[in-house]
């Protein structure tokens, strides 16, 4: 498995190909991949699905992927590390961006297709990505801040699309599976411990504590508490592996009392 390493906090590329030039790979950074033209198939981890003009994908460092081009495709890549957030101290807190990225990375829609669902938003994002390319290629005054502002708007549009998909998912028939709904609920509220107690989840889904706990373990193979703890550990381990996020910030994001409490959690669960 090839792994690409990027040292810059931001790299933007715009290219058009008839054949995908890279082997199946992962990388040490995050990628927003926008399809400005063309179609084909996207192989993401153990799933493959069609891509077409207007689709957008968000990839994390642990994702393995490649494309198979069917029709000449123009790709716009927005490749960034967590350091990119820290470079803009006059804008929203890096911790807020970390939460948004984690939420989108864990969103079910991302795993099977494009994060853009609405026609109007696809048109808007197309215009924004064209603006990003122009600003990146022309080193004009304030271009870095303008690019970050455009990035912020794209992220807001992705959140709007993902929240709409989550709302539709909650309206689906019960046959879809309470366990899957619970997993999506946990991913959405992983930074809010008060909403992840058995009592809170039972009230949200209108089931008894015993029933919801037994059902989840039967379908998923682990208890709700174990699943929540394992998911938190996974996210914290990912933060630590990047080495760019302060312990105080991690403690605040995940609801720990202080850094000492976080250190004990890390030691207890062998996260380093």
C-alpha positions as a printed Julia matrix, in Angstrom:
272×3 Matrix{Float64}:
   0.0    0.0     0.0
   1.51   3.32   -1.07
   1.32   6.23    1.39
   1.67   9.85    0.31
   3.2   12.31    2.75
   2.44  16.03    2.63
   4.45  18.52    4.69
   2.65  21.72    3.65
  -0.47  22.62    5.63
  -2.38  23.21    2.37
  -1.97  22.05   -1.23
  -4.57  22.68   -3.95
  -4.36  20.84   -7.26
  -6.49  21.04  -10.4
  -5.92  18.41  -13.08
  -7.71  16.53  -15.86
  -6.97  12.89  -16.78
  -8.22  10.05  -18.96
  -6.56   7.46  -16.72
  -6.06   7.66  -12.96
  -2.28   8.03  -12.36
  -2.04   6.79   -8.76
  -2.14   3.31   -7.21
  -4.47   2.49   -4.32
  -3.09   4.59   -1.48
  -3.62   6.52    1.74
  -1.92   9.66    3.07
  -1.01  11.65    6.16
  -3.45  14.47    5.46
  -7.12  15.16    4.7
  -8.48  15.63    1.2
 -11.55  17.27   -0.24
 -11.91  15.84   -3.75
 -14.31  17.65   -6.06
 -15.37  16.22   -9.43
 -15.6   19.21  -11.78
 -16.08  17.07  -14.89
 -16.37  13.43  -15.96
 -17.43  10.14  -14.42
 -16.12   6.76  -13.32
 -15.83   4.72  -10.13
 -14.38   5.59   -6.75
 -12.86   2.81   -4.64
 -12.94   3.87   -0.99
 -11.72   1.36    1.59
 -13.75  -1.8     0.95
 -16.54  -0.14   -1.07
 -16.73   1.11   -4.65
 -19.38   3.37   -6.17
 -19.93   5.6    -9.19
 -18.77   9.2    -9.27
 -19.97  11.96  -11.59
 -19.72  15.7   -12.13
 -20.69  17.64   -9.0
 -19.72  14.94   -6.5
 -17.5   15.74   -3.55
 -15.58  13.35   -1.3
 -13.84  13.93    2.03
 -10.97  11.57    2.84
  -9.08  11.1     6.09
  -5.53   9.82    6.71
  -6.76   6.28    7.36
  -8.75   6.0     4.12
  -7.46   3.89    1.24
  -8.75   4.88   -2.18
  -8.3    5.19   -5.93
 -10.36   6.22   -8.94
 -11.14   4.4   -12.18
 -11.83   6.99  -14.88
 -14.57   6.17  -17.4
 -14.88   9.6   -19.03
 -12.17  12.28  -18.95
 -12.33  13.67  -15.43
 -11.27  16.97  -13.94
 -10.36  16.67  -10.26
  -9.96  19.6    -7.86
  -8.11  18.57   -4.71
  -8.05  20.53   -1.46
  -5.39  18.72    0.62
  -4.87  19.96    4.17
  -3.47  18.99    7.55
  -4.79  19.93   11.0
  -2.06  22.61   11.06
  -4.1   24.46    8.46
  -6.68  25.3    11.13
  -4.05  26.54   13.59
  -2.68  28.94   10.99
  -5.87  31.04   11.14
  -6.06  32.12   14.77
  -8.31  35.07   13.96
 -11.03  32.71   12.71
 -13.1   29.97   14.46
 -11.3   27.79   17.01
  -9.33  24.79   15.67
 -11.31  22.56   18.02
 -14.52  23.45   16.2
 -12.96  22.44   12.88
 -11.73  19.17   14.39
 -15.28  18.31   15.45
 -16.69  19.18   12.04
 -14.09  17.07   10.24
 -14.63  14.12   12.61
 -18.39  14.34   12.15
 -18.17  14.39    8.36
 -15.53  11.64    8.26
 -17.77   9.35   10.32
 -20.97  10.22    8.46
 -22.56   7.2     6.73
 -23.14   9.06    3.44
 -19.4    9.64    3.05
 -18.72   5.91    3.02
 -20.92   5.16    0.02
 -20.91   8.27   -2.15
 -20.81  12.03   -2.46
 -21.31  14.33    0.52
 -23.24  16.73   -1.72
 -26.9   15.82   -2.12
 -28.67  19.04   -3.17
 -28.56  20.33   -6.75
 -28.34  23.95   -5.61
 -25.42  23.18   -3.29
 -23.57  21.31   -6.04
 -23.78  24.42   -8.21
 -22.6   26.65   -5.37
 -19.68  24.38   -4.49
 -18.63  24.24   -8.15
 -18.34  28.03   -8.19
 -16.5   28.06   -4.86
 -13.97  25.44   -5.95
 -13.25  27.41   -9.12
 -12.62  30.46   -6.93
 -10.29  28.45   -4.68
  -8.19  27.37   -7.67
  -7.93  30.94   -8.96
  -6.91  32.35   -5.58
  -4.36  29.6    -5.01
  -2.72  30.1    -8.4
  -2.56  33.9    -8.07
  -0.6   35.01   -5.02
  -2.58  38.19   -4.57
  -3.0   40.16   -1.38
  -5.0   38.29    1.31
  -5.41  35.23   -0.92
  -4.7   32.82    1.97
  -7.45  34.32    4.1
  -9.85  34.32    1.17
  -9.11  30.65    0.5
  -9.79  29.8     4.15
 -13.07  31.69    4.06
 -14.11  29.76    0.95
 -13.08  26.52    2.68
 -15.26  27.53    5.64
 -18.27  28.03    3.36
 -17.73  24.64    1.69
 -17.6   22.99    5.12
 -20.86  24.67    6.13
 -22.52  23.43    2.94
 -21.3   19.89    3.66
 -22.7   20.1     7.2
 -26.05  21.26    5.82
 -26.16  18.29    3.44
 -25.11  15.78    6.1
 -27.64  17.06    8.65
 -30.38  16.79    6.03
 -29.37  13.2     5.3
 -29.4   12.38    9.02
 -32.89  13.84    9.36
 -34.11  11.71    6.45
 -32.51   8.66    8.03
 -34.46   9.16   11.25
 -37.68   9.16    9.18
 -36.96   5.8     7.57
 -38.98   2.71    8.54
 -38.13   0.79   11.7
 -37.03  -2.11    9.49
 -33.89  -0.15    8.72
 -32.62  -1.07   12.16
 -32.52   0.74   15.49
 -28.9   -0.32   15.91
 -27.81   1.63   12.81
 -29.78   4.67   13.96
 -28.03   4.44   17.33
 -24.61   4.31   15.67
 -25.39   7.45   13.66
 -26.7    9.16   16.82
 -23.48   8.31   18.66
 -21.33   9.63   15.82
 -23.32  12.87   15.78
 -23.09  13.44   19.56
 -19.7   11.93   20.41
 -18.52  15.28   21.85
 -21.53  15.63   24.14
 -21.29  12.95   26.91
 -24.65  13.98   28.41
 -26.43  12.81   25.24
 -24.63   9.47   25.2
 -25.89   8.03   28.46
 -28.18   5.0    28.21
 -30.98   7.07   29.73
 -30.59   9.89   27.2
 -30.48   7.53   24.22
 -33.47   5.53   25.47
 -35.49   8.73   25.8
 -34.45   9.91   22.33
 -35.5    6.69   20.62
 -38.48   6.1    22.91
 -37.39   2.64   24.09
 -36.68   1.24   27.55
 -33.08   1.17   28.82
 -33.01  -2.63   28.91
 -34.48  -3.09   25.44
 -32.2   -0.62   23.69
 -29.12  -2.04   25.42
 -29.98  -5.66   24.6
 -30.91  -4.85   21.0
 -27.67  -2.97   20.35
 -25.5   -5.75   21.78
 -27.39  -8.37   19.78
 -26.97  -6.51   16.47
 -23.51  -4.96   16.93
 -21.83  -7.49   19.23
 -20.79  -5.03   21.91
 -22.54  -2.97   24.54
 -23.51   0.64   23.96
 -21.04   1.81   26.59
 -18.2   -0.17   25.01
 -19.05   1.17   21.56
 -19.09   4.79   22.76
 -15.8    4.34   24.66
 -14.11   2.65   21.7
 -15.25   5.41   19.35
 -13.95   8.12   21.69
 -10.64   6.27   21.99
 -10.37   6.04   18.21
 -10.89   9.78   17.77
  -8.48  10.7    20.57
  -5.84   8.3    19.21
  -6.22   9.99   15.83
  -5.72  13.42   17.43
  -2.59  12.21   19.22
  -1.14  10.64   16.09
  -1.21  14.0    14.29
   0.89  15.53   17.06
  -0.37  19.04   16.32
  -3.22  19.4    18.81
  -2.59  20.58   22.38
  -3.65  18.26   25.2
  -5.67  21.1    26.73
  -7.64  21.42   23.5
  -8.3   17.65   23.29
  -9.45  17.59   26.91
 -11.85  20.46   26.25
 -13.25  18.94   23.04
 -14.03  15.56   24.61
 -15.45  16.82   27.9
 -12.63  15.86   30.27
 -12.4   17.8    33.54
  -8.79  18.78   32.83
  -5.58  17.59   31.17
  -4.77  15.32   34.12
  -8.05  13.46   33.62
  -7.22  13.07   29.92
  -3.71  11.76   30.69
  -5.21   9.09   32.96
  -7.66   8.11   30.23
  -4.84   7.84   27.68
  -2.71   5.72   30.02
  -5.6    3.45   31.04
  -6.53   2.73   27.42
  -2.96   2.56   26.01
  -3.67   5.25   23.44
   0.04   6.02   23.02
